[in-house]
Amino acid sequence: MDPNTVGFAKHDHDHCISDAITAADRMCRDAGLQLTPVRKRALSILLEEHRALGAYDVLARLSEEGFGAQPPVAYRALDFLTKHGLAHKIERLNAFIACAHPNELHTPAFLICTTCHAVAEAETDPSHSLLSQIAETTGFTIARAVLEAEGTCPNCREKADK
Amino acid sequence: MDPNTVGFAKHDHDHCISDAITAADRMCRDAGLQLTPVRKRALSILLEEHRALGAYDVLARLSEEGFGAQPPVAYRALDFLTKHGLAHKIERLNAFIACAHPNELHTPAFLICTTCHAVAEAETDPSHSLLSQIAETTGFTIARAVLEAEGTCPNCREKADK
DNA sequence: CGCTTGATGTAATAACATAACGTTTGAGGC
DNA sequence: GCCTCAAACGTTATGTTATTACATCAAGCG
Ligand SMILES: [Zn+2]
Ligand SMILES: [Zn+2]
Ligand SMILES: [Zn+2]
Ligand SMILES: [Zn+2]
C-alpha cells in the first residue's frame, strides 16, 4: 500500500482526492453504475474531510450546495457509496468514511483515535487467517466482516509522551 | 432463533444462566463493583434471550418489573455491563448481548446470521493476533477492538441446502 | 450530624435513520 | 421523435436510538 494514503501520515491531499474521484468514475462506468452529482459530491466531501462524517454532516454540506436538504438525500448517496465499496460506515461512530483502497475486495479494519478522532483504514493481512479460522471452527459462512478498534494514534501518542 | 442454541449449538440454557449470574456476582464482589438489582436483572434478561436485544427492549422488560421506565435506566445498566465485560454492544445492530466468556480478557468476534438473526460470539485464537500485526505496522495503540461479521449460520445454511 | 459519592429516577431533547409518496430524468424500444 | 419504464431525486412525516440535565436517595465516613 502507498504509505501516503495511510490514515495517520501526511500526504498529497489534493492529489488523493482527484485520484479517488477519477478511480470512482472509472469503476462506476465499468460497472454500469451512475455516479450522479449528489453521489460524486458526497464522495468528495468524505475525501476532503478525510475523517468519519455523520450522515447529517454530509447532508449539511450537500444542502448548502443546492442539493436536497432532507435526510434521505444524504443516506441514499451514502448507501450507494457503501454498497459499491467507495465508502464504509463505521458503526461505532455512526459515521461514514471514504474507502482507502476501493476496487480491492477487502475486510476493512478501522483504527479510531479516541483523542483526536482521526480514523484510519488499515491494511489487513490478505490471508484473512482470523476469519477463515472462525469460519472453520463454527461452520458460519462469512459474507462481510469489519474490525473496529479504538485507541491512540501515533501522533497523539507522541504528544502524550512529552 | 431457537432459545436453546448459543454459538449455534444446543446447550443447557437454565444452567448457563445461573452459572453466568453466579460468576458475575463473584466477579463484581472481587472487583468491588455493585451488581445492583437493575444491573443483575438486565444481565439475566440478556442471558434469557440469548440474542442481541436493543436497549429499549431491555428497558421494556425492566419497567414491567417495577424499575424505571426512562431510557437512561436501560442505558446505564447496559453501560455498566459492557464496561465491565459482562456484555457487549453489537454496533451493527445497535443491540446488546451477554458476553459468552466473561472474565477472560478478549477481543470479541460476533457472527451475525442475516437469515435468522442469531448472534454468536466466537472464540478467537489470541496467538493469531491480527491486532498486534496492525498495531505494529501502523504505530496505533489499540485499547479495545471488536470484529463483527455478517453471514449465514450453520443451521440456516443446512436448511438452504435442502 | 453534615459531607461526599455513587446509584436511581424523571423529563426533555438530541442524534440517527427510514417509510411513504410524488416528481423528474434519461435510456431504449417503437 | 415520442412513449414507456425504471432509477434517481425531492419532500413530509415519523420511527428509533441515545444523551443531557437535574432531583432524590442511601451508604460510608469524619
Ligand atoms: Zn487525502
Ligand atoms: Zn489521535
Ligand atoms: Zn444459554
Ligand atoms: Zn441463521
Short mmCIF file of C-alpha atoms (C1' of nucleotides) and ligand atoms in Angstrom, two decimals:
data_model
loop_
_atom_site.label_atom_id
_atom_site.label_comp_id
_atom_site.label_asym_id
_atom_site.label_seq_id
_atom_site.Cartn_x
_atom_site.Cartn_y
_atom_site.Cartn_z
CA MET A 1 0.00 0.00 0.00
CA ASP A 2 1.15 3.51 -0.75
CA PRO A 3 2.27 4.93 2.58
CA ASN A 4 0.95 8.33 1.55
CA THR A 5 -2.58 7.10 1.79
CA VAL A 6 -2.24 5.69 5.28
CA GLY A 7 -4.51 7.48 7.66
CA PHE A 8 -2.14 8.94 10.18
CA ALA A 9 0.56 10.06 7.79
CA LYS A 10 0.83 13.24 5.78
CA HIS A 11 0.11 13.02 2.12
CA ASP A 12 -0.67 14.93 -1.03
CA HIS A 13 -4.26 15.56 -0.28
CA ASP A 14 -5.48 17.36 -3.40
CA HIS A 15 -4.00 14.63 -5.42
CA CYS A 16 -5.54 11.85 -3.39
CA ILE A 17 -8.97 13.39 -3.81
CA SER A 18 -8.79 13.78 -7.55
CA ASP A 19 -7.28 10.33 -7.95
CA ALA A 20 -10.02 8.77 -5.90
CA ILE A 21 -12.74 10.57 -7.85
CA THR A 22 -11.20 9.53 -11.14
CA ALA A 23 -10.99 5.94 -9.97
CA ALA A 24 -14.58 6.04 -8.79
CA ASP A 25 -15.71 7.45 -12.13
CA ARG A 26 -13.99 4.67 -14.00
CA MET A 27 -15.21 1.98 -11.65
CA CYS A 28 -18.82 3.12 -12.00
CA ARG A 29 -18.59 3.41 -15.74
CA ASP A 30 -17.18 -0.09 -15.99
CA ALA A 31 -19.82 -1.50 -13.67
CA GLY A 32 -22.70 0.33 -15.31
CA LEU A 33 -23.37 2.39 -12.21
CA GLN A 34 -24.40 6.02 -12.14
CA LEU A 35 -22.05 8.24 -10.20
CA THR A 36 -24.54 11.09 -10.19
CA PRO A 37 -23.74 14.63 -8.99
CA VAL A 38 -25.00 14.09 -5.43
CA ARG A 39 -23.18 10.81 -5.13
CA LYS A 40 -19.97 12.21 -6.53
CA ARG A 41 -20.18 15.24 -4.30
CA ALA A 42 -20.87 13.11 -1.25
CA LEU A 43 -17.79 11.07 -2.03
CA SER A 44 -15.65 14.16 -2.49
CA ILE A 45 -16.89 15.57 0.80
CA LEU A 46 -15.78 12.40 2.56
CA LEU A 47 -12.44 12.58 0.79
CA GLU A 48 -11.91 16.26 1.61
CA GLU A 49 -12.51 15.76 5.29
CA HIS A 50 -10.58 12.57 5.46
CA ARG A 51 -12.28 11.53 8.63
CA ALA A 52 -15.54 9.94 9.61
CA LEU A 53 -18.52 12.20 8.97
CA GLY A 54 -22.06 11.71 10.19
CA ALA A 55 -24.81 11.50 7.61
CA TYR A 56 -26.16 14.82 8.83
CA ASP A 57 -22.76 16.46 8.41
CA VAL A 58 -22.68 15.33 4.81
CA LEU A 59 -26.27 16.43 4.39
CA ALA A 60 -25.48 19.91 5.63
CA ARG A 61 -22.69 20.27 3.10
CA LEU A 62 -24.82 18.93 0.27
CA SER A 63 -27.77 21.16 1.01
CA GLU A 64 -25.51 24.23 1.17
CA GLU A 65 -24.61 23.45 -2.38
CA GLY A 66 -28.12 23.21 -3.70
CA PHE A 67 -28.90 19.56 -3.21
CA GLY A 68 -31.87 18.43 -1.19
CA ALA A 69 -31.96 19.24 2.49
CA GLN A 70 -33.72 16.17 3.85
CA PRO A 71 -32.03 13.15 5.46
CA PRO A 72 -32.79 10.68 2.65
CA VAL A 73 -30.66 12.75 0.30
CA ALA A 74 -27.56 12.02 2.33
CA TYR A 75 -28.50 8.49 3.32
CA ARG A 76 -29.18 7.48 -0.26
CA ALA A 77 -25.90 8.84 -1.52
CA LEU A 78 -24.02 7.20 1.33
CA ASP A 79 -25.85 3.92 0.80
CA PHE A 80 -24.77 3.93 -2.81
CA LEU A 81 -21.16 4.60 -1.88
CA THR A 82 -21.02 1.95 0.81
CA LYS A 83 -22.87 -0.61 -1.27
CA HIS A 84 -20.33 -0.30 -4.05
CA GLY A 85 -17.24 -0.19 -1.91
CA LEU A 86 -16.43 3.50 -2.29
CA ALA A 87 -17.07 4.27 1.36
CA HIS A 88 -17.59 2.47 4.63
CA LYS A 89 -19.84 3.03 7.56
CA ILE A 90 -18.11 2.99 10.91
CA GLU A 91 -20.77 1.55 13.14
CA ARG A 92 -19.12 2.58 16.32
CA LEU A 93 -19.33 6.23 15.32
CA ASN A 94 -22.48 6.17 13.23
CA ALA A 95 -20.33 7.82 10.62
CA PHE A 96 -19.03 7.35 7.12
CA ILE A 97 -15.61 7.49 5.57
CA ALA A 98 -14.24 7.18 2.05
CA CYS A 99 -12.64 3.82 1.43
CA ALA A 100 -8.87 3.97 1.49
CA HIS A 101 -8.48 1.24 -1.09
CA PRO A 102 -11.52 0.76 -3.24
CA ASN A 103 -11.63 -1.82 -6.01
CA GLU A 104 -9.84 -4.29 -3.81
CA LEU A 105 -12.07 -6.82 -2.16
CA HIS A 106 -11.20 -6.36 1.46
CA THR A 107 -12.23 -6.65 5.07
CA PRO A 108 -11.77 -3.16 6.42
CA ALA A 109 -10.11 -2.59 9.76
CA PHE A 110 -10.63 0.83 11.31
CA LEU A 111 -8.37 2.43 13.84
CA ILE A 112 -10.26 5.12 15.70
CA CYS A 113 -8.21 7.57 17.77
CA THR A 114 -10.17 8.44 20.88
CA THR A 115 -8.07 11.58 21.36
CA CYS A 116 -8.14 13.36 18.01
CA HIS A 117 -10.95 11.37 16.40
CA ALA A 118 -8.94 10.57 13.32
CA VAL A 119 -9.84 7.31 11.66
CA ALA A 120 -7.55 5.20 9.54
CA GLU A 121 -8.46 2.23 7.46
CA ALA A 122 -5.71 -0.29 7.98
CA GLU A 123 -4.46 -2.84 5.58
CA THR A 124 -5.27 -6.33 6.79
CA ASP A 125 -3.34 -9.46 6.16
CA PRO A 126 -4.71 -10.79 2.88
CA SER A 127 -4.58 -14.34 4.15
CA HIS A 128 -7.60 -13.46 6.31
CA SER A 129 -6.42 -16.10 8.68
CA LEU A 130 -8.54 -14.96 11.56
CA LEU A 131 -11.75 -15.00 9.57
CA SER A 132 -11.18 -18.33 7.93
CA GLN A 133 -10.24 -19.79 11.27
CA ILE A 134 -13.50 -18.58 12.76
CA ALA A 135 -15.49 -19.81 9.81
CA GLU A 136 -13.92 -23.21 10.02
CA THR A 137 -14.43 -23.77 13.72
CA THR A 138 -18.02 -22.51 13.81
CA GLY A 139 -19.40 -23.55 10.45
CA PHE A 140 -20.50 -19.99 9.85
CA THR A 141 -20.26 -18.61 6.32
CA ILE A 142 -18.91 -15.07 6.44
CA ALA A 143 -20.25 -12.69 3.82
CA ARG A 144 -18.85 -9.42 5.12
CA ALA A 145 -16.81 -8.51 8.13
CA VAL A 146 -15.40 -5.41 9.72
CA LEU A 147 -12.94 -4.78 12.51
CA GLU A 148 -13.21 -1.61 14.55
CA ALA A 149 -10.52 -0.70 17.05
CA GLU A 150 -10.32 2.22 19.45
CA GLY A 151 -7.08 3.55 20.79
CA THR A 152 -4.43 6.19 20.35
CA CYS A 153 -2.91 7.19 17.05
CA PRO A 154 0.86 7.67 16.68
CA ASN A 155 0.53 11.47 16.56
CA CYS A 156 -1.46 11.73 19.77
CA ARG A 157 0.75 9.23 21.48
CA GLU A 158 3.82 11.25 20.66
CA LYS A 159 2.24 14.37 22.13
CA ALA A 160 1.19 12.48 25.24
CA ASP A 161 4.72 11.16 25.77
CA LYS A 162 6.18 14.62 26.00
CA MET B 1 -33.75 -18.28 16.94
CA ASP B 2 -34.19 -21.38 18.95
CA PRO B 3 -33.58 -20.19 22.50
CA ASN B 4 -31.71 -23.38 23.25
CA THR B 5 -28.88 -22.52 21.00
CA VAL B 6 -25.86 -20.49 21.76
CA GLY B 7 -23.00 -20.21 19.42
CA PHE B 8 -25.49 -22.04 17.10
CA ALA B 9 -25.28 -25.21 19.19
CA LYS B 10 -27.80 -26.52 21.69
CA HIS B 11 -26.98 -26.33 25.36
CA ASP B 12 -28.41 -26.44 28.86
CA HIS B 13 -29.82 -22.99 28.98
CA ASP B 14 -31.11 -22.76 32.57
CA HIS B 15 -27.77 -23.84 33.75
CA CYS B 16 -25.87 -21.40 31.62
CA ILE B 17 -27.95 -18.52 33.00
CA SER B 18 -27.47 -19.39 36.64
CA ASP B 19 -23.79 -20.09 36.10
CA ALA B 20 -23.29 -16.75 34.41
CA ILE B 21 -25.11 -14.86 37.15
CA THR B 22 -23.08 -16.61 39.81
CA ALA B 23 -19.87 -15.81 38.01
CA ALA B 24 -20.92 -12.18 37.58
CA ASP B 25 -21.73 -11.94 41.28
CA ARG B 26 -18.34 -13.25 42.23
CA MET B 27 -16.52 -11.11 39.70
CA CYS B 28 -18.21 -7.94 40.98
CA ARG B 29 -17.60 -8.79 44.59
CA ASP B 30 -13.92 -9.41 43.91
CA ALA B 31 -13.61 -6.20 41.95
CA GLY B 32 -15.53 -4.08 44.41
CA LEU B 33 -18.33 -3.41 41.95
CA GLN B 34 -22.01 -3.19 42.76
CA LEU B 35 -24.11 -5.66 40.81
CA THR B 36 -27.31 -3.91 41.85
CA PRO B 37 -30.82 -5.28 41.17
CA VAL B 38 -31.33 -3.40 37.88
CA ARG B 39 -27.92 -4.39 36.63
CA LYS B 40 -28.33 -8.01 37.60
CA ARG B 41 -31.78 -8.15 36.08
CA ALA B 42 -30.55 -6.53 32.86
CA LEU B 43 -27.85 -9.19 32.65
CA SER B 44 -30.30 -12.00 33.26
CA ILE B 45 -32.62 -10.62 30.57
CA LEU B 46 -29.78 -10.72 28.08
CA LEU B 47 -28.91 -14.25 29.16
CA GLU B 48 -32.51 -15.47 28.95
CA GLU B 49 -32.97 -14.23 25.44
CA HIS B 50 -29.58 -15.30 24.33
CA ARG B 51 -29.64 -12.99 21.40
CA ALA B 52 -28.94 -9.34 20.77
CA LEU B 53 -31.51 -7.07 22.39
CA GLY B 54 -31.99 -3.37 21.82
CA ALA B 55 -31.71 -1.05 24.80
CA TYR B 56 -35.41 -0.28 24.51
CA ASP B 57 -36.27 -3.98 24.54
CA VAL B 58 -34.37 -4.36 27.78
CA LEU B 59 -35.97 -1.19 29.09
CA ALA B 60 -39.46 -2.55 28.40
CA ARG B 61 -38.70 -5.69 30.36
CA LEU B 62 -37.19 -3.77 33.23
CA SER B 63 -40.03 -1.29 33.51
CA GLU B 64 -42.59 -4.12 33.51
CA GLU B 65 -40.87 -5.37 36.61
CA GLY B 66 -41.01 -2.12 38.50
CA PHE B 67 -37.76 -0.49 37.51
CA GLY B 68 -37.69 2.94 35.95
CA ALA B 69 -39.26 3.43 32.55
CA GLN B 70 -36.94 6.02 31.02
CA PRO B 71 -34.10 5.26 28.59
CA PRO B 72 -31.26 6.08 30.97
CA VAL B 73 -32.37 3.22 33.22
CA ALA B 74 -31.54 0.71 30.49
CA TYR B 75 -28.55 2.55 29.09
CA ARG B 76 -26.92 2.88 32.47
CA ALA B 77 -27.34 -0.78 33.31
CA LEU B 78 -26.05 -1.81 29.89
CA ASP B 79 -23.14 0.62 30.15
CA PHE B 80 -22.16 -0.97 33.42
CA LEU B 81 -22.33 -4.47 31.96
CA THR B 82 -20.36 -3.59 28.86
CA LYS B 83 -17.82 -1.56 30.76
CA HIS B 84 -17.01 -4.49 33.00
CA GLY B 85 -17.02 -7.17 30.35
CA LEU B 86 -20.31 -8.84 31.24
CA ALA B 87 -21.97 -7.84 27.98
CA HIS B 88 -21.07 -6.43 24.61
CA LYS B 89 -22.67 -3.95 22.31
CA ILE B 90 -23.05 -5.12 18.75
CA GLU B 91 -22.65 -1.88 16.86
CA ARG B 92 -24.01 -3.17 13.64
CA LEU B 93 -27.32 -3.99 15.30
CA ASN B 94 -27.40 -1.27 17.94
CA ALA B 95 -28.02 -4.11 20.32
CA PHE B 96 -26.55 -5.76 23.37
CA ILE B 97 -25.71 -9.33 24.22
CA ALA B 98 -24.37 -11.11 27.28
CA CYS B 99 -20.73 -11.99 26.98
CA ALA B 100 -20.17 -15.63 26.16
CA HIS B 101 -16.93 -15.81 28.09
CA PRO B 102 -16.55 -13.12 30.69
CA ASN B 103 -13.52 -12.87 32.96
CA GLU B 104 -11.28 -13.63 30.05
CA LEU B 105 -9.67 -10.59 28.52
CA HIS B 106 -10.69 -10.90 24.92
CA THR B 107 -11.47 -9.22 21.65
CA PRO B 108 -14.96 -10.34 20.84
CA ALA B 109 -15.84 -11.56 17.37
CA PHE B 110 -19.52 -11.66 16.52
CA LEU B 111 -21.10 -13.79 13.85
CA ILE B 112 -24.43 -12.33 12.84
CA CYS B 113 -26.74 -14.54 10.79
CA THR B 114 -28.59 -12.38 8.28
CA THR B 115 -31.23 -15.07 7.87
CA CYS B 116 -32.32 -15.97 11.41
CA HIS B 117 -30.68 -13.03 13.22
CA ALA B 118 -28.90 -15.25 15.67
CA VAL B 119 -25.66 -13.86 17.01
CA ALA B 120 -22.75 -15.92 18.26
CA GLU B 121 -19.67 -14.71 20.00
CA ALA B 122 -16.77 -16.65 18.56
CA GLU B 123 -13.64 -17.64 20.34
CA THR B 124 -10.62 -16.06 18.79
CA ASP B 125 -7.21 -17.51 18.93
CA PRO B 126 -5.12 -14.93 20.79
CA SER B 127 -1.90 -16.26 19.34
CA HIS B 128 -3.14 -15.32 15.93
CA SER B 129 -3.28 -11.72 16.71
CA LEU B 130 -4.32 -9.76 13.74
CA LEU B 131 -4.48 -6.85 16.14
CA SER B 132 -0.85 -6.83 17.13
CA GLN B 133 0.08 -7.03 13.48
CA ILE B 134 -1.99 -3.95 12.74
CA ALA B 135 -0.65 -2.13 15.77
CA GLU B 136 2.89 -2.85 14.75
CA THR B 137 2.60 -1.71 11.15
CA THR B 138 0.63 1.47 11.90
CA GLY B 139 2.00 2.62 15.25
CA PHE B 140 -1.52 2.74 16.60
CA THR B 141 -2.09 1.67 20.21
CA ILE B 142 -5.22 -0.45 20.40
CA ALA B 143 -7.27 -0.15 23.57
CA ARG B 144 -10.35 -2.08 22.55
CA ALA B 145 -11.41 -3.80 19.38
CA VAL B 146 -14.33 -5.73 18.05
CA LEU B 147 -14.88 -7.84 14.96
CA GLU B 148 -18.36 -8.09 13.51
CA ALA B 149 -19.15 -10.47 10.69
CA GLU B 150 -22.38 -10.98 8.78
CA GLY B 151 -23.23 -14.18 7.02
CA THR B 152 -25.13 -17.43 7.33
CA CYS B 153 -25.12 -19.66 10.37
CA PRO B 154 -24.73 -23.45 10.05
CA ASN B 155 -28.40 -24.07 10.80
CA CYS B 156 -29.68 -21.70 8.14
CA ARG B 157 -27.16 -22.96 5.65
CA GLU B 158 -28.31 -26.50 6.16
CA LYS B 159 -31.90 -25.50 5.51
CA ALA B 160 -30.91 -23.54 2.42
CA ASP B 161 -29.05 -26.52 1.02
CA LYS B 162 -32.14 -28.69 1.04
"C1'" DC C 1 -24.80 15.13 62.09
"C1'" DG C 2 -23.02 17.11 57.65
"C1'" DC C 3 -20.47 15.74 53.82
"C1'" DT C 4 -19.33 13.12 49.78
"C1'" DT C 5 -20.03 9.57 46.36
"C1'" DG C 6 -22.44 6.50 43.55
"C1'" DA C 7 -26.90 4.70 42.15
"C1'" DT C 8 -31.57 5.66 40.60
"C1'" DG C 9 -35.39 8.13 38.77
"C1'" DT C 10 -37.74 11.55 35.50
"C1'" DA C 11 -38.40 14.99 31.79
"C1'" DA C 12 -36.77 16.84 27.82
"C1'" DT C 13 -34.17 16.74 23.82
"C1'" DA C 14 -30.64 15.38 20.60
"C1'" DA C 15 -28.87 12.39 17.09
"C1'" DC C 16 -29.50 8.90 13.79
"C1'" DA C 17 -32.38 6.59 10.30
"C1'" DT C 18 -36.39 5.13 7.39
"C1'" DA C 19 -41.22 4.97 5.33
"C1'" DA C 20 -44.10 6.71 2.05
"C1'" DC C 21 -45.20 9.19 -1.85
"C1'" DG C 22 -44.91 12.44 -5.74
"C1'" DT C 23 -41.84 14.35 -9.49
"C1'" DT C 24 -38.03 14.33 -12.68
"C1'" DT C 25 -34.89 12.28 -15.90
"C1'" DG C 26 -32.96 9.69 -19.27
"C1'" DA C 27 -32.06 5.23 -21.82
"C1'" DG C 28 -34.12 2.01 -25.01
"C1'" DG C 29 -37.97 0.40 -27.91
"C1'" DC C 30 -41.27 1.86 -31.28
"C1'" DG D 1 -39.44 11.99 -32.46
"C1'" DC D 2 -42.17 10.04 -28.81
"C1'" DC D 3 -43.61 6.57 -25.43
"C1'" DT D 4 -42.65 3.84 -21.50
"C1'" DC D 5 -40.37 2.31 -17.63
"C1'" DA D 6 -37.14 2.25 -14.06
"C1'" DA D 7 -33.98 4.70 -11.40
"C1'" DA D 8 -32.82 8.76 -9.13
"C1'" DC D 9 -34.25 12.73 -6.54
"C1'" DG D 10 -37.01 15.60 -3.59
"C1'" DT D 11 -40.16 16.36 0.44
"C1'" DT D 12 -43.03 15.37 4.60
"C1'" DA D 13 -43.58 12.77 8.33
"C1'" DT D 14 -42.29 9.51 11.57
"C1'" DG D 15 -39.60 5.99 13.92
"C1'" DT D 16 -35.54 4.53 16.54
"C1'" DT D 17 -31.53 5.10 19.34
"C1'" DA D 18 -29.04 7.76 22.80
"C1'" DT D 19 -27.84 11.64 25.91
"C1'" DT D 20 -28.22 15.84 28.86
"C1'" DA D 21 -29.75 17.82 32.92
"C1'" DC D 22 -31.35 17.73 37.20
"C1'" DA D 23 -33.77 15.82 41.50
"C1'" DT D 24 -33.73 12.12 45.02
"C1'" DC D 25 -31.93 8.57 47.87
"C1'" DA D 26 -28.86 5.55 50.52
"C1'" DA D 27 -24.28 4.20 52.16
"C1'" DG D 28 -19.77 5.38 54.07
"C1'" DC D 29 -17.18 8.44 56.96
"C1'" DG D 30 -15.16 12.40 59.70
ZN ZN E 1 -6.20 12.71 1.31
ZN ZN E 2 -5.06 10.93 17.51
ZN ZN E 3 -27.65 -20.13 27.27
ZN ZN E 4 -29.25 -18.40 10.87
#
